[in-house]
Amino acid sequence: MVGVPRSKACGLCRERRVKCDEIRPGCTQCARYGAPCPGYSRDLKFQDEGPGVRRRLQSSSRNPSSVRSKSSSRTRRGESSRSATQSIREHAMALLRRHVADTSIDERVDSSLVRKSFINSQPQLFSDFVCAAFPTLYFHNRFRSGTDPSFPDYITQNFGTHTYQDASVCSLSSIYLAHLTKDPALLRASRQMYSLALKEVCKALDTEEAFSDNMLSSVVILSVYEMYAQTSRDAWARHSEGVKRLMLSRGVKGSESGFGRSCYYAFRGFLIATALFEDKPCFLDEEEWQEFAAKVRAEDSQKPGEWSAFVDISEPIFMELTKCPRYLSEARTLSTSTSSSPEAAIALVERVTETRNKLLVSVEELRTCIAAHSQRAQGISYRPGNFVGPVPEVFADTSPSLLLRGATSAVAALDQLLASIRIDIATGRMAPSHRIYDITSPVASDETGSQTYSQASSPQSPSSGDGAPRVMTLPFRIVSEISRGPSGTSDQSDPRAVIWLDRIASSMGMLGIQIVQEPEDDPSDKGKKPVRPIIEESES
């Protein structure tokens, strides 16, 4: 028959419509694309094309420009202005839509065929999902894995070995496709697989699999599922809490190497986001995990790869960002505790200010490093200490640029936090003398350049009736990108509807974080002054 395709290319190259070099066991195109080569087998597939043809004809009649856009997209493929991440995203989204077409079999023909086809496509579909939904987190951190399998590689290689993991993978793949296509059948399938995954995870928790890599990755996947599904406001946070408990039970050693380390890279940003959401400290700021982060910095900065040059700057930023949830939690404690002392407020403000100052320095270093990297990508020669031109304020989305945005948001939030801590100086018994701590006017040391806090004396100090000023914070709540949820856009090709979790993970959970002051009904608030400008402490 004329026109019958006889391509010997691998399955992924056929789907991407690129020339395959047919190297075995895996082609070079797939290696460059960053996905495992599916091989060269041509399985027979019986499919009712009637519904698909009708949909395509209806789509073409409604939007005739769509046909032209396909041909024009090929002509734009070589344009240098398009970023690598955008190209990856477009290819992956095309693959995902093709998967939708491949699995849209008329269920009245053979429901078992539908189920078998859907399950068999899961390994490749999950890999495509990661490429599309987490382009920067995945591709810009692949160098960290070294010879160990990356997160999606491990999942695809182990698919079919554990029911709870397979069900988790199927639920996430289908909810993602349902999110993109608004297909109710996919939504129903995702819910069914999610229910099965929960059931199987609960069963496996009573076995030796409880603290395995497979269990950890499955709970990670279920948390991401809930971020898309939004079955309840905090369902995703409950799964994230499960990830936290598993990591604590496994200890730092469980994340030092192998797939456990890949899970650490993949989910650490969401662990910070969860701590912010739950108003709890993040365990990653504890000493042993901070030491592990320092070890990661030392090891990963020496690994080959284009993005390893950023590790010496990005990891210290991450280490400081892990402390922010604890600061917010302690500040809220100041407002609820009746025994909070000015000394506690001073100590908190000093720690917050120290982190803020470190982040400010690191942010400028990272911004310069990103700008230099951008110049090198454009063929402009760069020598350390000799950056050419002004440093841009906005960069295309990369893992370092998203971390930069997260750190910038964190600095602004810490400034808001410092302004929210107050002290009640309502009229009361007067202390004979006291000291004033001016915390908003740090004095730079001539020798070290570090900031200290000035002290001055004052003739008198109003205090509360018991002789001790009461420290508190103004009521506030925390909002961030993850609490706002996915974009409400109806355009399925809008990147905001596709990569919003990638932006959150790459910014270490800090993207768009804000402290929103709640209105106070207490008229006595006029007597409360910010602690940061002035804290009064009575001498005994």
Coordinates of C-alpha atoms in Angstrom, one line a residue:
M1 CA 0.0 0.0 0.0
V2 CA 1.3 3.4 -0.9
G3 CA 2.2 5.7 2.0
V4 CA 2.6 3.0 4.6
P5 CA 5.4 4.2 7.0
R6 CA 8.4 1.9 7.2
S7 CA 10.5 3.8 9.8
K8 CA 13.0 1.8 11.8
A9 CA 13.5 4.6 14.3
C10 CA 12.9 4.0 18.0
G11 CA 9.5 4.7 19.5
L12 CA 10.4 8.1 21.1
C13 CA 12.1 9.4 17.9
R14 CA 9.0 8.5 15.9
E15 CA 6.8 10.3 18.4
R16 CA 9.0 13.3 18.4
R17 CA 9.3 13.2 14.6
V18 CA 13.1 13.5 14.6
K19 CA 15.7 11.5 12.7
C20 CA 16.9 8.5 14.7
D21 CA 20.5 7.2 14.3
E22 CA 19.2 3.7 15.2
I23 CA 22.2 3.0 17.5
R24 CA 21.7 0.1 19.8
P25 CA 20.8 -0.5 22.6
G26 CA 19.7 3.2 22.7
C27 CA 19.9 6.0 20.2
T28 CA 21.8 9.3 20.5
Q29 CA 18.7 11.4 20.0
C30 CA 17.1 10.0 23.2
A31 CA 20.3 10.5 25.1
R32 CA 20.5 14.1 24.1
Y33 CA 16.8 14.6 24.8
G34 CA 17.3 13.2 28.3
A35 CA 14.9 10.3 28.2
P36 CA 15.6 6.5 28.1
C37 CA 15.4 5.1 24.6
P38 CA 12.3 2.7 24.4
G39 CA 14.0 0.5 21.7
Y40 CA 13.0 -0.4 18.2
S41 CA 10.2 -2.9 18.6
R42 CA 7.0 -2.2 16.7
D43 CA 4.2 -3.7 18.7
L44 CA 0.8 -4.1 16.9
K45 CA -1.9 -2.0 18.3
F46 CA -5.6 -2.2 17.4
Q47 CA -7.3 1.1 17.8
D48 CA -10.6 2.6 16.7
E49 CA -9.5 5.8 14.9
G50 CA -13.1 7.0 14.3
P51 CA -13.4 9.2 17.4
G52 CA -9.9 10.6 17.0
V53 CA -10.5 11.5 13.4
R54 CA -13.7 13.2 14.2
R55 CA -12.1 15.2 17.0
R56 CA -9.2 16.3 14.7
L57 CA -11.6 17.4 12.0
Q58 CA -13.7 19.3 14.4
S59 CA -10.6 20.9 15.9
S60 CA -9.3 21.9 12.4
S61 CA -12.6 23.4 11.4
R62 CA -12.8 25.4 14.6
N63 CA -9.2 26.6 14.4
P64 CA -7.7 26.3 10.9
S65 CA -4.6 28.1 12.0
S66 CA -3.6 25.1 14.1
V67 CA -2.5 23.2 11.0
R68 CA -0.3 26.1 9.9
S69 CA 1.2 26.4 13.4
K70 CA 2.5 22.8 13.1
S71 CA 4.5 23.6 10.0
S72 CA 5.7 27.0 11.3
S73 CA 6.9 25.5 14.6
R74 CA 9.3 23.3 12.6
T75 CA 10.7 26.4 10.9
R76 CA 11.2 28.1 14.2
R77 CA 13.0 25.1 15.7
G78 CA 16.4 26.5 14.9
E79 CA 15.9 30.0 16.3
S80 CA 18.5 30.9 18.8
S81 CA 16.2 33.0 20.8
R82 CA 14.2 30.1 22.2
S83 CA 15.6 28.7 25.4
A84 CA 16.5 25.1 25.9
T85 CA 14.0 24.6 28.6
Q86 CA 11.2 25.9 26.4
S87 CA 12.2 23.5 23.7
I88 CA 12.2 20.6 26.1
R89 CA 8.8 21.6 27.5
E90 CA 7.2 21.8 24.0
H91 CA 8.5 18.4 23.0
A92 CA 7.4 16.8 26.3
M93 CA 3.9 18.4 26.1
A94 CA 3.6 17.1 22.5
L95 CA 4.5 13.6 23.7
L96 CA 2.0 13.8 26.5
R97 CA -0.8 14.8 24.1
R98 CA 0.2 11.9 21.9
H99 CA -0.1 9.6 24.8
V100 CA -3.6 10.9 25.4
A101 CA -4.5 10.1 21.8
D102 CA -3.0 6.7 22.0
T103 CA -5.0 5.8 25.1
S104 CA -8.3 7.3 23.9
I105 CA -9.6 3.9 22.8
D106 CA -13.3 3.4 22.7
E107 CA -14.0 1.5 25.9
R108 CA -17.0 -0.2 24.3
V109 CA -14.7 -2.1 22.0
D110 CA -12.6 -3.8 24.7
S111 CA -12.2 -2.4 28.2
S112 CA -9.4 -4.9 29.1
L113 CA -7.5 -3.6 26.0
V114 CA -7.9 -0.1 27.3
R115 CA -6.6 -1.0 30.7
K116 CA -3.6 -3.0 29.4
S117 CA -2.6 -0.3 26.9
F118 CA -2.8 2.3 29.6
I119 CA -0.7 0.3 32.1
N120 CA 1.9 -0.6 29.5
S121 CA 2.4 3.0 28.6
Q122 CA 3.1 4.2 32.2
P123 CA 6.9 3.9 32.4
Q124 CA 7.4 6.1 29.3
L125 CA 4.5 8.4 30.2
F126 CA 5.9 9.0 33.7
S127 CA 9.3 9.9 32.2
D128 CA 7.6 12.3 29.8
F129 CA 5.6 13.7 32.7
V130 CA 8.8 14.5 34.6
C131 CA 10.4 16.1 31.6
A132 CA 7.3 18.3 31.0
A133 CA 6.3 19.2 34.5
F134 CA 9.8 19.6 36.1
P135 CA 12.1 20.7 33.3
T136 CA 14.5 22.8 35.3
L137 CA 14.5 20.7 38.5
Y138 CA 15.2 17.5 36.4
F139 CA 17.5 18.6 33.6
H140 CA 19.6 21.2 35.5
N141 CA 20.2 18.8 38.4
R142 CA 20.9 15.6 36.4
F143 CA 24.6 16.1 36.9
R144 CA 24.1 15.5 40.6
S145 CA 23.1 11.8 40.1
G146 CA 26.4 10.8 38.5
T147 CA 26.3 7.1 37.7
D148 CA 23.2 6.6 39.9
P149 CA 19.8 6.5 38.3
S150 CA 17.8 9.8 38.4
F151 CA 14.4 9.9 39.9
P152 CA 12.4 9.1 36.7
D153 CA 15.0 6.6 35.5
Y154 CA 14.7 4.6 38.8
I155 CA 10.9 4.6 38.6
T156 CA 10.7 3.4 35.0
Q157 CA 13.4 0.7 35.6
N158 CA 11.5 -0.6 38.6
F159 CA 8.0 -0.4 37.2
G160 CA 6.1 -3.6 37.7
T161 CA 8.0 -4.8 40.8
H162 CA 5.7 -3.2 43.5
T163 CA 2.0 -2.7 43.3
Y164 CA 1.9 0.3 45.6
Q165 CA 4.6 2.1 43.5
D166 CA 2.9 1.2 40.2
A167 CA -0.4 2.5 41.4
S168 CA 1.2 5.7 42.6
V169 CA 2.9 6.2 39.2
C170 CA -0.4 5.5 37.3
S171 CA -2.4 7.9 39.5
L172 CA 0.1 10.8 39.0
S173 CA 0.4 10.3 35.2
S174 CA -3.3 10.2 34.8
I175 CA -4.1 13.2 37.0
Y176 CA -1.5 15.2 35.1
L177 CA -3.0 14.3 31.8
A178 CA -6.5 15.0 33.2
H179 CA -5.2 18.4 34.4
L180 CA -3.9 19.2 30.9
T181 CA -6.8 17.8 28.9
K182 CA -9.8 18.2 31.2
D183 CA -10.7 14.6 30.3
P184 CA -13.2 13.2 32.8
A185 CA -12.3 9.6 32.0
L186 CA -8.6 10.3 32.9
L187 CA -9.8 12.0 36.1
R188 CA -11.8 8.9 37.1
A189 CA -8.9 6.7 36.3
S190 CA -6.5 8.8 38.4
R191 CA -8.9 8.6 41.4
Q192 CA -9.2 4.9 41.1
M193 CA -5.5 4.4 40.9
Y194 CA -5.0 6.8 43.8
S195 CA -7.4 4.8 46.0
L196 CA -5.5 1.6 45.1
A197 CA -2.2 3.3 45.8
L198 CA -3.3 4.4 49.3
K199 CA -4.5 0.9 50.1
E200 CA -1.3 -0.8 48.9
V201 CA 0.9 1.7 50.7
C202 CA -0.9 1.1 54.0
K203 CA -0.4 -2.6 53.5
A204 CA 3.3 -2.3 52.7
L205 CA 3.9 -0.1 55.7
D206 CA 3.5 -3.2 57.8
T207 CA 6.3 -5.1 55.9
E208 CA 10.0 -4.7 55.5
E209 CA 9.3 -2.4 52.6
A210 CA 8.2 0.4 55.0
F211 CA 11.5 2.3 54.9
S212 CA 12.6 1.3 51.4
D213 CA 13.5 3.6 48.5
N214 CA 10.4 2.4 46.7
M215 CA 8.2 3.4 49.6
L216 CA 9.8 6.8 49.9
S217 CA 9.4 7.5 46.2
S218 CA 5.8 6.3 46.3
V219 CA 4.9 8.7 49.1
V220 CA 6.7 11.5 47.2
I221 CA 4.6 10.7 44.1
L222 CA 1.4 10.7 46.1
S223 CA 2.2 14.1 47.6
V224 CA 2.7 15.5 44.1
Y225 CA -0.6 13.8 43.0
E226 CA -2.4 15.8 45.7
M227 CA -0.8 19.0 44.6
Y228 CA -2.5 18.6 41.3
A229 CA -5.7 16.9 42.4
Q230 CA -6.4 19.2 45.4
T231 CA -8.9 16.7 46.9
S232 CA -8.6 18.8 50.1
R233 CA -6.7 21.9 51.1
D234 CA -4.0 20.0 53.1
A235 CA -4.0 16.5 51.6
W236 CA -0.7 17.1 49.9
A237 CA 0.8 18.3 53.1
R238 CA -0.2 15.1 54.9
H239 CA 1.7 13.1 52.3
S240 CA 4.7 15.5 52.6
E241 CA 4.6 14.9 56.4
G242 CA 4.8 11.2 55.5
V243 CA 7.9 11.9 53.4
K244 CA 9.4 13.8 56.3
R245 CA 8.8 10.9 58.8
L246 CA 10.3 8.4 56.4
M247 CA 13.4 10.5 55.9
L248 CA 13.8 11.0 59.6
S249 CA 13.4 7.3 60.2
R250 CA 15.9 6.5 57.5
G251 CA 18.3 9.1 58.9
V252 CA 20.8 11.1 56.9
K253 CA 22.5 7.9 55.8
G254 CA 19.4 7.0 53.8
S255 CA 19.9 10.2 51.7
E256 CA 23.6 10.1 51.3
S257 CA 23.8 8.0 48.1
G258 CA 21.8 6.1 45.5
F259 CA 18.2 6.7 44.9
G260 CA 17.7 8.1 48.4
R261 CA 19.8 11.0 47.4
S262 CA 17.7 11.5 44.2
C263 CA 14.6 11.7 46.4
Y264 CA 16.4 14.3 48.6
Y265 CA 17.1 16.5 45.6
A266 CA 13.6 16.0 44.2
F267 CA 11.6 16.8 47.3
R268 CA 13.6 19.1 49.6
G269 CA 12.0 22.2 48.2
F270 CA 8.6 20.8 48.9
L271 CA 9.7 20.0 52.5
I272 CA 10.4 23.7 53.1
A273 CA 7.1 24.6 51.4
T274 CA 5.3 22.1 53.7
A275 CA 6.9 23.5 56.8
L276 CA 5.8 27.0 55.8
F277 CA 2.3 25.8 55.1
E278 CA 2.0 24.0 58.4
D279 CA 3.7 26.8 60.4
K280 CA 6.3 24.4 61.7
P281 CA 10.2 24.3 61.6
C282 CA 11.7 22.4 58.8
F283 CA 13.9 19.5 60.0
L284 CA 16.4 20.3 57.3
D285 CA 17.7 23.1 59.4
E286 CA 18.8 20.7 62.1
E287 CA 22.6 20.2 62.6
E288 CA 23.0 16.8 61.0
W289 CA 21.0 17.8 57.9
Q290 CA 22.9 21.1 57.6
E291 CA 26.2 19.1 57.8
F292 CA 24.8 16.8 55.0
A293 CA 23.9 19.9 52.9
A294 CA 27.5 21.1 53.3
K295 CA 28.7 17.7 52.2
V296 CA 26.4 17.8 49.2
R297 CA 27.9 21.2 48.3
A298 CA 31.5 19.9 48.6
E299 CA 30.7 16.8 46.4
D300 CA 28.4 18.2 43.8
S301 CA 30.5 21.3 43.1
Q302 CA 33.3 19.0 41.8
K303 CA 31.0 16.9 39.5
P304 CA 31.2 17.5 35.8
G305 CA 28.4 19.4 34.2
E306 CA 27.4 22.9 33.1
W307 CA 25.3 23.6 36.2
S308 CA 27.7 22.4 38.8
A309 CA 29.4 25.8 38.7
F310 CA 26.4 27.2 40.7
V311 CA 26.5 24.7 43.5
D312 CA 29.0 26.7 45.7
I313 CA 26.4 29.5 45.7
S314 CA 23.1 27.7 45.5
E315 CA 23.7 25.3 48.4
P316 CA 24.5 28.0 51.0
I317 CA 21.3 29.7 49.9
F318 CA 19.4 26.5 50.4
M319 CA 20.9 26.0 53.9
E320 CA 19.7 29.5 54.9
L321 CA 16.2 29.0 53.4
T322 CA 15.7 25.9 55.6
K323 CA 15.8 28.2 58.7
C324 CA 13.0 30.5 57.6
P325 CA 10.1 28.2 58.6
R326 CA 11.5 28.1 62.2
Y327 CA 11.7 31.8 62.4
L328 CA 8.1 32.2 61.3
S329 CA 7.0 29.6 63.8
E330 CA 8.9 31.2 66.7
A331 CA 7.5 34.6 65.8
R332 CA 4.0 33.2 66.0
T333 CA 4.8 31.7 69.4
L334 CA 5.8 35.1 70.7
S335 CA 2.2 36.3 70.0
T336 CA 0.6 33.4 71.8
S337 CA 2.9 33.0 74.8
T338 CA 2.2 35.1 77.9
S339 CA 5.8 34.6 79.1
S340 CA 7.8 35.7 76.1
S341 CA 10.7 37.9 77.2
P342 CA 12.4 40.8 75.3
E343 CA 15.5 38.7 75.4
A344 CA 13.8 36.0 73.3
A345 CA 12.6 38.6 70.8
I346 CA 16.1 40.1 70.6
A347 CA 17.6 36.6 70.0
L348 CA 15.1 35.9 67.3
V349 CA 15.6 39.2 65.5
E350 CA 19.3 38.7 65.6
R351 CA 19.1 35.3 64.0
V352 CA 16.6 36.5 61.4
T353 CA 18.8 39.5 60.6
E354 CA 21.9 37.2 60.2
T355 CA 20.1 35.0 57.8
R356 CA 18.7 37.9 55.9
N357 CA 22.2 39.5 55.5
K358 CA 23.7 36.2 54.3
L359 CA 20.9 35.8 51.8
L360 CA 21.5 39.4 50.5
V361 CA 25.1 38.7 49.8
S362 CA 24.4 35.3 48.2
V363 CA 21.6 36.7 46.1
E364 CA 24.0 39.3 44.5
E365 CA 26.6 36.6 43.9
L366 CA 24.1 34.3 42.3
R367 CA 22.7 37.1 40.1
T368 CA 26.2 37.9 38.8
C369 CA 27.0 34.2 38.3
I370 CA 23.7 33.7 36.3
A371 CA 24.5 36.8 34.2
A372 CA 28.0 35.5 33.4
H373 CA 26.6 32.1 32.5
S374 CA 24.1 33.8 30.1
Q375 CA 27.0 35.7 28.5
R376 CA 29.0 32.6 28.0
A377 CA 25.9 30.9 26.4
Q378 CA 25.9 33.8 23.9
G379 CA 29.5 33.3 23.1
I380 CA 30.8 36.3 25.1
S381 CA 34.1 35.7 26.8
Y382 CA 34.1 36.0 30.6
R383 CA 36.8 36.1 33.1
P384 CA 36.3 36.0 36.9
G385 CA 36.1 39.5 38.3
N386 CA 35.6 41.1 34.8
F387 CA 31.9 40.8 34.2
V388 CA 30.8 42.8 31.1
G389 CA 27.7 45.0 31.3
P390 CA 25.0 45.6 33.9
V391 CA 23.5 42.7 35.8
P392 CA 20.0 42.0 34.6
E393 CA 17.2 41.8 37.1
V394 CA 15.1 39.2 35.3
F395 CA 16.4 35.9 33.8
A396 CA 14.9 33.0 31.8
D397 CA 13.7 30.2 34.0
T398 CA 16.6 28.0 35.1
S399 CA 17.2 26.2 38.3
P400 CA 19.6 29.0 39.5
S401 CA 17.3 31.8 38.4
L402 CA 14.3 30.3 40.1
L403 CA 16.3 29.8 43.3
L404 CA 17.3 33.5 42.9
R405 CA 13.6 34.5 42.8
G406 CA 12.9 32.3 45.9
A407 CA 15.7 33.8 47.9
T408 CA 14.7 37.3 46.9
S409 CA 11.1 36.5 48.1
A410 CA 12.5 35.1 51.3
V411 CA 14.5 38.3 52.0
A412 CA 11.4 40.4 51.6
A413 CA 9.4 38.1 53.8
L414 CA 12.1 38.3 56.5
D415 CA 11.9 42.0 56.4
Q416 CA 8.1 41.8 56.9
L417 CA 8.7 39.4 59.8
L418 CA 11.1 41.8 61.5
A419 CA 8.5 44.6 61.2
S420 CA 5.8 42.4 62.7
I421 CA 7.5 41.7 66.1
R422 CA 6.2 44.2 68.7
I423 CA 6.5 45.0 72.4
D424 CA 3.7 46.2 74.6
I425 CA 4.8 49.3 76.5
A426 CA 1.4 50.1 78.0
T427 CA 1.6 52.4 81.0
G428 CA 2.6 50.6 84.2
R429 CA 5.2 50.6 87.0
M430 CA 8.3 52.5 86.0
A431 CA 11.6 50.8 86.3
P432 CA 14.5 52.9 87.8
S433 CA 16.6 52.5 84.7
H434 CA 16.9 50.4 81.6
R435 CA 18.7 50.0 78.3
I436 CA 17.5 50.5 74.8
Y437 CA 18.5 48.0 72.0
D438 CA 18.3 49.7 68.6
I439 CA 18.1 46.7 66.3
T440 CA 17.1 48.5 63.1
S441 CA 20.3 50.6 63.2
P442 CA 23.1 48.1 63.0
V443 CA 26.6 49.5 63.2
A444 CA 29.2 48.0 60.9
S445 CA 32.4 46.9 62.6
D446 CA 35.5 48.5 61.1
E447 CA 37.5 45.3 61.6
T448 CA 35.1 42.6 60.3
G449 CA 32.4 44.5 58.4
S450 CA 29.8 42.5 60.3
Q451 CA 26.8 44.2 62.0
T452 CA 26.4 44.7 65.7
Y453 CA 23.6 46.3 67.7
S454 CA 24.0 49.6 69.5
Q455 CA 23.0 50.2 73.1
A456 CA 22.0 53.5 74.7
S457 CA 20.7 54.5 78.1
S458 CA 17.4 56.2 78.8
P459 CA 16.2 57.9 82.0
Q460 CA 13.0 55.8 82.4
S461 CA 11.0 52.9 80.9
P462 CA 7.3 52.3 81.0
S463 CA 6.5 48.7 81.5
S464 CA 3.6 46.4 82.3
G465 CA 2.3 46.0 85.8
D466 CA 4.6 43.1 86.6
G467 CA 7.6 45.0 85.6
A468 CA 8.3 43.1 82.4
P469 CA 7.4 44.4 78.9
R470 CA 5.3 41.9 77.0
V471 CA 6.6 40.8 73.6
M472 CA 4.3 39.8 70.8
T473 CA 3.8 39.7 67.1
L474 CA 1.1 41.3 65.0
P475 CA -1.2 38.6 63.6
F476 CA -0.1 37.4 60.2
R477 CA -0.6 34.6 57.8
I478 CA 1.7 33.2 55.2
V479 CA 0.9 32.8 51.5
S480 CA 3.0 31.4 48.8
E481 CA 2.8 29.9 45.3
I482 CA 1.9 26.5 46.6
S483 CA -0.9 27.7 48.8
R484 CA -2.4 29.6 45.8
G485 CA -2.5 26.4 43.8
P486 CA -2.1 25.8 40.1
S487 CA -2.9 28.5 37.6
G488 CA -6.5 29.0 36.8
T489 CA -5.8 29.6 33.1
S490 CA -7.9 27.8 30.6
D491 CA -5.1 27.6 28.0
Q492 CA -3.6 24.1 28.2
S493 CA -0.4 25.3 26.5
D494 CA 0.2 28.0 29.0
P495 CA 3.4 27.0 30.8
R496 CA 2.0 28.2 34.1
A497 CA -0.5 25.4 33.9
V498 CA 2.3 22.9 33.3
I499 CA 5.4 23.8 35.3
W500 CA 4.0 25.6 38.4
L501 CA 5.4 22.8 40.7
D502 CA 8.7 22.9 39.0
R503 CA 9.0 26.6 39.8
I504 CA 8.1 25.9 43.5
A505 CA 10.6 23.1 43.8
S506 CA 13.4 24.9 42.1
S507 CA 12.8 28.0 44.3
M508 CA 13.0 25.8 47.4
G509 CA 9.4 26.5 48.3
M510 CA 9.9 30.2 48.6
L511 CA 8.5 31.5 45.3
G512 CA 5.9 34.2 46.0
I513 CA 6.1 33.9 49.8
Q514 CA 4.5 36.8 51.6
I515 CA 3.6 37.6 55.2
V516 CA 0.1 39.1 55.2
Q517 CA -0.8 41.1 58.3
E518 CA -4.2 40.3 59.7
P519 CA -6.3 43.2 61.0
E520 CA -6.4 43.7 64.7
D521 CA -9.5 44.5 66.6
D522 CA -7.7 45.3 69.9
P523 CA -7.8 49.1 70.3
S524 CA -4.9 48.8 72.8
D525 CA -2.6 48.1 69.8
K526 CA -1.7 51.8 69.8
G527 CA 0.6 51.0 72.7
K528 CA 2.6 48.3 70.9
K529 CA 5.8 49.3 69.2
P530 CA 8.0 47.3 66.8
V531 CA 10.7 45.4 68.6
R532 CA 13.1 45.8 65.7
P533 CA 13.4 49.6 66.2
I534 CA 13.5 49.6 69.9
I535 CA 13.3 46.9 72.7
E536 CA 13.2 48.0 76.3
E537 CA 14.6 45.8 79.0
S538 CA 14.2 46.6 82.7
E539 CA 17.3 46.1 84.9
S540 CA 16.8 44.0 87.9

